[in-house]
GROMACS .gro file of C-alpha atoms in nm:
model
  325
    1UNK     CA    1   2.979   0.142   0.689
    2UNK     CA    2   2.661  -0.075   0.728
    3UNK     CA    3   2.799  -0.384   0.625
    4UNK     CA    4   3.103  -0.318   0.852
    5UNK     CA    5   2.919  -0.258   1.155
    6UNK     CA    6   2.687  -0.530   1.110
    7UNK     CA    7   3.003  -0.766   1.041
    8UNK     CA    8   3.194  -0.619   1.366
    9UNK     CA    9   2.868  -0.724   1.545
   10UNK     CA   10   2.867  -1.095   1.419
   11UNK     CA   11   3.229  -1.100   1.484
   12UNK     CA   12   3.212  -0.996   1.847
   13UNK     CA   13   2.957  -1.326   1.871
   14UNK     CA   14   3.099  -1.588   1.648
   15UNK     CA   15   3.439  -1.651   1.703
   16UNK     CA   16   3.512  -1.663   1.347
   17UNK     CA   17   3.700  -1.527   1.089
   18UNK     CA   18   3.591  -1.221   0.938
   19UNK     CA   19   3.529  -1.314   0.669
   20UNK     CA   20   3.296  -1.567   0.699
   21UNK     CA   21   3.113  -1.274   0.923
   22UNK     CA   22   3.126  -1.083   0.604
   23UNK     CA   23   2.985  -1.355   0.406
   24UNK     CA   24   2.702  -1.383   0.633
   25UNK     CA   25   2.642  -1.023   0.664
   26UNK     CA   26   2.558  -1.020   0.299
   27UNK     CA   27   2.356  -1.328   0.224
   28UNK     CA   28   2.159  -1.184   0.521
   29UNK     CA   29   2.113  -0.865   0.339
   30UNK     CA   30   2.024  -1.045   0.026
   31UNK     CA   31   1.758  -1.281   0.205
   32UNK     CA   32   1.603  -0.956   0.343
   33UNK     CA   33   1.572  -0.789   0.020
   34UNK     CA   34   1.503  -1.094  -0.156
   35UNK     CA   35   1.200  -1.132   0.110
   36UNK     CA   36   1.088  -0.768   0.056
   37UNK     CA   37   1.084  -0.810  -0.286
   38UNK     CA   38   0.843  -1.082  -0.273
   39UNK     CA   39   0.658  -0.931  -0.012
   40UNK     CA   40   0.636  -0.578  -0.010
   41UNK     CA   41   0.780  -0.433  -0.285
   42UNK     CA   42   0.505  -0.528  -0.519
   43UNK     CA   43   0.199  -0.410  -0.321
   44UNK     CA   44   0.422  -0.089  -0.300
   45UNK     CA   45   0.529  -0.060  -0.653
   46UNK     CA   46   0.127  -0.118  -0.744
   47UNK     CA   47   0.009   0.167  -0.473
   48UNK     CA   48   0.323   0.349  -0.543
   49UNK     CA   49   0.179   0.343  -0.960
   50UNK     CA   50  -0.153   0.439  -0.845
   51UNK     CA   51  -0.018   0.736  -0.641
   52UNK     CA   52   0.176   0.882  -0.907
   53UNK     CA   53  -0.194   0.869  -1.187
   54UNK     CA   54  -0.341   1.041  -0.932
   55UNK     CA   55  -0.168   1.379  -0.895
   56UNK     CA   56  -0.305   1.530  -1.166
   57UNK     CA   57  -0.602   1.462  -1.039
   58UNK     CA   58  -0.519   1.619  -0.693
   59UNK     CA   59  -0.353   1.882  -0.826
   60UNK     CA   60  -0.684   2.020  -1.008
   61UNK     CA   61  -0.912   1.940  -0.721
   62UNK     CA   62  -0.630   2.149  -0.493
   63UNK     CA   63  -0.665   2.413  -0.807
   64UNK     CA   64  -1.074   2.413  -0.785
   65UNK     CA   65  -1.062   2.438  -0.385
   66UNK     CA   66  -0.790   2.756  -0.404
   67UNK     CA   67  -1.045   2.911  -0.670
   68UNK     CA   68  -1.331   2.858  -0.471
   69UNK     CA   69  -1.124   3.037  -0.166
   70UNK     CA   70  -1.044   3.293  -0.411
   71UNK     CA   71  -1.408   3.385  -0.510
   72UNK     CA   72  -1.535   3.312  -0.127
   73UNK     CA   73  -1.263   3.588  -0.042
   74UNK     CA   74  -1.333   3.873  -0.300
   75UNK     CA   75  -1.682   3.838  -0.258
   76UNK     CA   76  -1.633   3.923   0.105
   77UNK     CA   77  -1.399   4.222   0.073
   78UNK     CA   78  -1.564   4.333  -0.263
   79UNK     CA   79  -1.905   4.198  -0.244
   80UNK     CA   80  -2.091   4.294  -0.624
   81UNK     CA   81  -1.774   4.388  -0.759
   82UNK     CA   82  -1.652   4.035  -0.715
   83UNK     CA   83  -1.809   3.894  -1.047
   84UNK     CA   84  -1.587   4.205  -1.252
   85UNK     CA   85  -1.265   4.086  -1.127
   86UNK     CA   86  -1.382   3.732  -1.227
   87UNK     CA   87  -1.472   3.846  -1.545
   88UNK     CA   88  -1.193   4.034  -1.632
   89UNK     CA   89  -0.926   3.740  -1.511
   90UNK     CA   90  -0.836   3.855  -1.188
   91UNK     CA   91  -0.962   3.537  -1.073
   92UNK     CA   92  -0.935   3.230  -1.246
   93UNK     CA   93  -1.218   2.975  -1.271
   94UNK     CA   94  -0.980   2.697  -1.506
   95UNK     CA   95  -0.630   2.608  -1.409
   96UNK     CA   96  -0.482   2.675  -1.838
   97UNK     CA   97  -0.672   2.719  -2.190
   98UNK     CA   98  -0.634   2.424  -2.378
   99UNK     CA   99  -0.346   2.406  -2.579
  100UNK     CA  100  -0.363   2.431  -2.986
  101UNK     CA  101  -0.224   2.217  -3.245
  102UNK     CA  102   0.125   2.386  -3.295
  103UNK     CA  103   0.130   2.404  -2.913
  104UNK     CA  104   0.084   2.012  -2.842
  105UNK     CA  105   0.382   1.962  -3.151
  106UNK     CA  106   0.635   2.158  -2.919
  107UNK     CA  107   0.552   1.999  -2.635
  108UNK     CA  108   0.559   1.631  -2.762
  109UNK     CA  109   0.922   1.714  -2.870
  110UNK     CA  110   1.034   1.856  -2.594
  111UNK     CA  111   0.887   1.588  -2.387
  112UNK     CA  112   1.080   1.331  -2.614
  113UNK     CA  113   1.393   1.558  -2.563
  114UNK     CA  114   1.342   1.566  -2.149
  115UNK     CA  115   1.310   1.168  -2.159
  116UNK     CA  116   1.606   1.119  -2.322
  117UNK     CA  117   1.805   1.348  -2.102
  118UNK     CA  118   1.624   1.188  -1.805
  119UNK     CA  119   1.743   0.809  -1.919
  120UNK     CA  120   2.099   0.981  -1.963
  121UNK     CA  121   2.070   1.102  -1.566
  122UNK     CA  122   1.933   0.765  -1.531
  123UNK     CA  123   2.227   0.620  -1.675
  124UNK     CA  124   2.491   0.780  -1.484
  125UNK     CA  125   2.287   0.770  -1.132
  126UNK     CA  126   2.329   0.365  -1.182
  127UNK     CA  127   2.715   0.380  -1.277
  128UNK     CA  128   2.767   0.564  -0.967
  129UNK     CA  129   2.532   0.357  -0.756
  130UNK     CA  130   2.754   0.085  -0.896
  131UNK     CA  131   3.059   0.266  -0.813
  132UNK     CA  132   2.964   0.325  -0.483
  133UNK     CA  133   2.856  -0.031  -0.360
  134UNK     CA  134   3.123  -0.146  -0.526
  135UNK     CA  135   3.383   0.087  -0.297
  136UNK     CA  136   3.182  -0.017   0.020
  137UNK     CA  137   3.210  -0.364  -0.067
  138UNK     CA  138   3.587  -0.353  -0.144
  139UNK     CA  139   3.647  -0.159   0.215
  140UNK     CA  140   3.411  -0.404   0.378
  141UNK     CA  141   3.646  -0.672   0.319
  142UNK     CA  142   3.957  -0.483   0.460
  143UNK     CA  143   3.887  -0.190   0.654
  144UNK     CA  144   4.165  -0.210   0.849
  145UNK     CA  145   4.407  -0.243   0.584
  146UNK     CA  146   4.215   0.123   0.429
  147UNK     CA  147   4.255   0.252   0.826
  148UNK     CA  148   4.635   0.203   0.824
  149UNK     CA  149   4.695   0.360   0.453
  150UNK     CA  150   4.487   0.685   0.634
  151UNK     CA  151   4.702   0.701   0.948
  152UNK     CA  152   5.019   0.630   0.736
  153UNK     CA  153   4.935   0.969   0.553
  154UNK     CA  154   4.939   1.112   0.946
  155UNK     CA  155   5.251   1.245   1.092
  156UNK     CA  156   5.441   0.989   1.332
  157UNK     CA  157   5.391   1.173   1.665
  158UNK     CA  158   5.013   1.245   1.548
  159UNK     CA  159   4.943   0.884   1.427
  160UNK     CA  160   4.855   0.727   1.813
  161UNK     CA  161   4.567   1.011   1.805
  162UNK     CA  162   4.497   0.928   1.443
  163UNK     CA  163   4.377   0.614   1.522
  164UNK     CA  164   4.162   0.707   1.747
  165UNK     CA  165   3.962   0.975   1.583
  166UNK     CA  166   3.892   0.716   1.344
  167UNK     CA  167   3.771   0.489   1.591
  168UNK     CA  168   3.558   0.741   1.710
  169UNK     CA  169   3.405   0.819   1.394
  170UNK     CA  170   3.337   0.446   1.275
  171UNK     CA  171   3.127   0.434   1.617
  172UNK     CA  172   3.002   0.784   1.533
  173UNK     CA  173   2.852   0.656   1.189
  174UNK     CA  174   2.749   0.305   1.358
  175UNK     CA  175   2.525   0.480   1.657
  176UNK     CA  176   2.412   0.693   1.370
  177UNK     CA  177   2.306   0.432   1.123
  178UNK     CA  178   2.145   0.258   1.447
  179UNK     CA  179   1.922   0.556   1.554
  180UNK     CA  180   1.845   0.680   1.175
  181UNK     CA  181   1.699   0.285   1.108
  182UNK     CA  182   1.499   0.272   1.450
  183UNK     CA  183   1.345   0.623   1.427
  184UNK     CA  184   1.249   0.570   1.019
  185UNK     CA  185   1.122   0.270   1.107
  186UNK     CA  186   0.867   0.409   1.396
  187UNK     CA  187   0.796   0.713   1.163
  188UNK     CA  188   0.674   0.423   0.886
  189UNK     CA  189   0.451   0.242   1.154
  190UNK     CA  190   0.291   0.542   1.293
  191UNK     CA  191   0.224   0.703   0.990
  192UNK     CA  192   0.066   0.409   0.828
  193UNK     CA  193  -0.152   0.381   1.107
  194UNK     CA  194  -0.274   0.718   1.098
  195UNK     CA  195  -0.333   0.686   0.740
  196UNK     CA  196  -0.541   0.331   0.832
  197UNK     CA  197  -0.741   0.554   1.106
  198UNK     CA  198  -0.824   0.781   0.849
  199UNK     CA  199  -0.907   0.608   0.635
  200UNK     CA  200  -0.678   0.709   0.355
  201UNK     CA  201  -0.628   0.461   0.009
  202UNK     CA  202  -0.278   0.348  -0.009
  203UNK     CA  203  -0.136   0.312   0.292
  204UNK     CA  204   0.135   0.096   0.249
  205UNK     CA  205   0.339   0.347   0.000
  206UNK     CA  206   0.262   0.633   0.196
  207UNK     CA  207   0.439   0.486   0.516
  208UNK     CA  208   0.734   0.353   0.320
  209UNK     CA  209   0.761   0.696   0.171
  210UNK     CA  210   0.756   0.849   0.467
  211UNK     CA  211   0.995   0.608   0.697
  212UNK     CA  212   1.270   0.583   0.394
  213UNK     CA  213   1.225   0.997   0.350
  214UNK     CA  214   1.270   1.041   0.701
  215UNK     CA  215   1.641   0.927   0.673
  216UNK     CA  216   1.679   1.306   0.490
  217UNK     CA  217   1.620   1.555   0.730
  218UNK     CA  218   1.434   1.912   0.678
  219UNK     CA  219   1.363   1.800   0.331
  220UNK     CA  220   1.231   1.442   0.372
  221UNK     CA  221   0.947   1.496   0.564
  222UNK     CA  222   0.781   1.769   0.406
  223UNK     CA  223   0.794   1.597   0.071
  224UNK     CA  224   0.657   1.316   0.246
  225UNK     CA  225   0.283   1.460   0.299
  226UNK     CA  226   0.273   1.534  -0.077
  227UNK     CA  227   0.147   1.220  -0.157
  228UNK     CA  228  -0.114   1.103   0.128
  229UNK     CA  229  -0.301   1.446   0.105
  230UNK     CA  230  -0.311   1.460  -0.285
  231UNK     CA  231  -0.505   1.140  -0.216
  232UNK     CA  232  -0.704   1.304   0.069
  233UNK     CA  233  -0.802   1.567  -0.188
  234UNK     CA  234  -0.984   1.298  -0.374
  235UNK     CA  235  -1.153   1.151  -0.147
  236UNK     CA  236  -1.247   1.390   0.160
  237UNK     CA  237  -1.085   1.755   0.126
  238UNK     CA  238  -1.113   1.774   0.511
  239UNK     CA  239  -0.914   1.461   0.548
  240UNK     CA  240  -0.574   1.656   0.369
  241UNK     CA  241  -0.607   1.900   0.634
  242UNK     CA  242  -0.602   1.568   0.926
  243UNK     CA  243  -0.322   1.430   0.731
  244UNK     CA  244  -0.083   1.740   0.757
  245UNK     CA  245  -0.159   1.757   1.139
  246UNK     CA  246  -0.144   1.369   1.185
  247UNK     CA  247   0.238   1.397   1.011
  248UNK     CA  248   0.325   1.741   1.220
  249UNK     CA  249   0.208   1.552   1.548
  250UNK     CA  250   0.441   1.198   1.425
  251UNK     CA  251   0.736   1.436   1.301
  252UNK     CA  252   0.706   1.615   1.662
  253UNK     CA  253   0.701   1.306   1.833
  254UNK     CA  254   1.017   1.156   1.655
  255UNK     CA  255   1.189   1.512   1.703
  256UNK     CA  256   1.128   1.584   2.086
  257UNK     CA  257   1.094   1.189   2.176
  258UNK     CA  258   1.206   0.884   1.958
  259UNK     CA  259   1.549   1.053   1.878
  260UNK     CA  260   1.617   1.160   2.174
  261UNK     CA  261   1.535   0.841   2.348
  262UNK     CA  262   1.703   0.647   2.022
  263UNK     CA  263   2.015   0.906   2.022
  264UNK     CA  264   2.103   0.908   2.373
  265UNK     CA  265   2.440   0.880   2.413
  266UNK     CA  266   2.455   0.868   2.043
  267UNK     CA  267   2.564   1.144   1.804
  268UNK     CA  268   2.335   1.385   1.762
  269UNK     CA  269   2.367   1.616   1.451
  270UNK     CA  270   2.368   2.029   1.450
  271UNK     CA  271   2.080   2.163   1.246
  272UNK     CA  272   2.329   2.421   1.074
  273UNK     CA  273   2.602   2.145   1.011
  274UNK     CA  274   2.305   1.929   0.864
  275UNK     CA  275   2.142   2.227   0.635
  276UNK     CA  276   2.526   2.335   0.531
  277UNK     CA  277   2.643   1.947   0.444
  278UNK     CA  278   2.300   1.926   0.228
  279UNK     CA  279   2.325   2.203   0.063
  280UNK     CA  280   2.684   2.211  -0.008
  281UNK     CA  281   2.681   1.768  -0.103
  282UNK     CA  282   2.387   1.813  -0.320
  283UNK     CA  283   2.512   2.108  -0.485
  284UNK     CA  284   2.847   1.956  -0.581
  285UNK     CA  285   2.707   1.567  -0.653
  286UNK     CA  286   2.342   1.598  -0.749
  287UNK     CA  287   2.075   1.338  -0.552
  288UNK     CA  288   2.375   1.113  -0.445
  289UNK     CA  289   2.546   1.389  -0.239
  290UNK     CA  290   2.181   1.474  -0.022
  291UNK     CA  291   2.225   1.090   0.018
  292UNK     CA  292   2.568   1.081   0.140
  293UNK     CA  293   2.566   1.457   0.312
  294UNK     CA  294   2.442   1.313   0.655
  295UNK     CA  295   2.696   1.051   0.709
  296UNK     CA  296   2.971   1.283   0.607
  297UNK     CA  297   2.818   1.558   0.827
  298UNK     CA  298   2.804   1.328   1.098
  299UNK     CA  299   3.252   1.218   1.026
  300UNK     CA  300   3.288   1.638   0.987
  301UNK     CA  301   3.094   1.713   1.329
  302UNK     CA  302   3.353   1.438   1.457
  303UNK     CA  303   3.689   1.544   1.288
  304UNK     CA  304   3.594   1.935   1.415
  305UNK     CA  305   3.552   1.831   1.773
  306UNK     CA  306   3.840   1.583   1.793
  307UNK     CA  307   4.103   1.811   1.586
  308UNK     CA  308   4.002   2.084   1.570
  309UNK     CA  309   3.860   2.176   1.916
  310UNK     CA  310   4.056   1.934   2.153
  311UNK     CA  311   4.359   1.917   1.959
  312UNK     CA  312   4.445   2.232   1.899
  313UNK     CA  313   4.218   2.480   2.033
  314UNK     CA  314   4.218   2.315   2.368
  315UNK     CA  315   4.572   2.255   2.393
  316UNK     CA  316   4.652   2.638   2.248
  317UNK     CA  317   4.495   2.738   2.560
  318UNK     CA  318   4.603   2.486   2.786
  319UNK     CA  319   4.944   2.572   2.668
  320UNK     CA  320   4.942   2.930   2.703
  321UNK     CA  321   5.159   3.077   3.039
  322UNK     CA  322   4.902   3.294   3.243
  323UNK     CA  323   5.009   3.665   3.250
  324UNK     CA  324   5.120   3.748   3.589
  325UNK     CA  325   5.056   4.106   3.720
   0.00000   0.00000   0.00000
């Protein structure tokens, strides 16, 4: 859909074939990513590397700040008696007792066992990839030729309408696209700015985490503010805290007034449609389907309105004689 839109674009400005709008559509694409590559993908993939060492890390300073809590809070409702609960394991001063011998054994095999079944998830999440971009690139070349076989499988008096439903949800997925590229992209900037103000290590992954998570709504952002405060924790405990309300503040503001400046007269998704298509997408297809369950949300929200609602709702009613009394 993002290659077509981008193509119908050129097309409506170069009187050209489409074609050759296709053709420059994707050596665009590729001179982008090839750029990015060079650029910023390897000051990301470094950070990125440096991010991912560090949890551990985070995770027992978040461990040693929760005990402290702990302690802080029985002392206070249980004053002396505090140190007998500690004693006696009600609160815990280590996060696990070190493993033995027989215990590391298991768990080097079924480490072994979970990376193999990882590269075979690894294996199969490229072949679809492939498949995927290899679909898009094939309809990309002749959408309209795809359109027709769809209103062909339309009844004749219904095909007129056909047509335009599916107009309506190629612009649908366009404005969509549009708004979901413009608001990530703002989320990215002001993130990594707040990050910069703080004072936070790096910044660059953390923003490209959180502009390419905000594409996933509900779910995105909150797994987004993992990774800056488990770097907070290392350096400034205080600063985590900042960080949460920095990304609750930038989440607000793209909520209540970058989408809604972005989206107007755009589609605008239902919360319960979104949470349904996610759940429902992921369930059945695994990572690709919460990938693909917003622009299939956004052609269902269409096809119920259009069909549904207009078509025969609408017309039921319009339809119906009024009762005369």
């Amino acid at each position: 859909m993002a290659l077509c839109t981008i193509t119908g674009k050129i097309k409506n400005i170069l009187p050209v074939k489409r074609e050759i709008c296709l053709l420059i559509t994707l050596v665009s694409v590729l001179l982008i990513l090839s750029l990015s590559l060079v650029i910023v993908i390897p000051q990301f993939t470094q950070e990125f590397q440096q991010l991912i060492i560090q949890l551990p890390s985070s995770a027992k300073a978040l461990w040693g700040i929760i005990t402290v809590a702990i302690e802080k809070i029985t002392k206070i409702f249980y004053g002396e008696n505090a140190s007998l609960l500690s004693s006696e394991g009600l609160v815990f001063k280590d996060l696990a007792p070190l493993p033995d011998g027989v215990a590391l054994a298991n768990g080097i095999t079924d480490s072994l066992k979970r990376l193999l079944d990882i590269a075979g998830d690894l294996g199969a999440g490229i072949v679809q990839t492939i498949f995927v971009l290899s679909i898009g690139l094939m309809i990309a070349v002749q959408p309209d030729s795809y359109k027709e076989i769809i209103i062909q499988l339309t009844p004749s008096l219904y095909r007129k309408r056909a047509r335009k439903i599916l107009a309506k949800c190629g612009n649908a997925l366009s404005n969509w696209m549009v708004g979901v590229i413009i608001s990530s992209s703002f989320v990215a900037l002001l993130a990594g700015l707040s990050l910069y103000l703080l004072g936070i290590k790096l910044v660059v992954a953390n923003a490209l985490i959180a502009g390419a998570l905000n594409i996933i709504p509900n779910i995105g952002p909150t797994i987004s503010t993992i990774f800056p405060i488990s770097v907070a924790l290392l350096d400034a405990p205080w600063k985590s805290i900042a960080i949460l309300v920095s990304y609750i503040t930038i989440q607000n503001l793209e909520s209540y007034l970058i989408t809604p400046s972005v989206m107007h007269s755009r589609v605008k998704l239902l919360p319960a449609l979104t949470l349904t298509a996610q759940f429902i997408f992921t369930v059945i297809f695994g990572p690709l389907g919460l990938l693909l369950s917003l622009p299939l949300a956004v052609v269902i929200q269409v096809l119920i309105k259009e069909i549904i609602i207009n078509d025969i709702l609408d017309k039921r009613l319009k339809s119906k004689p009024a009762r005369s009394y």
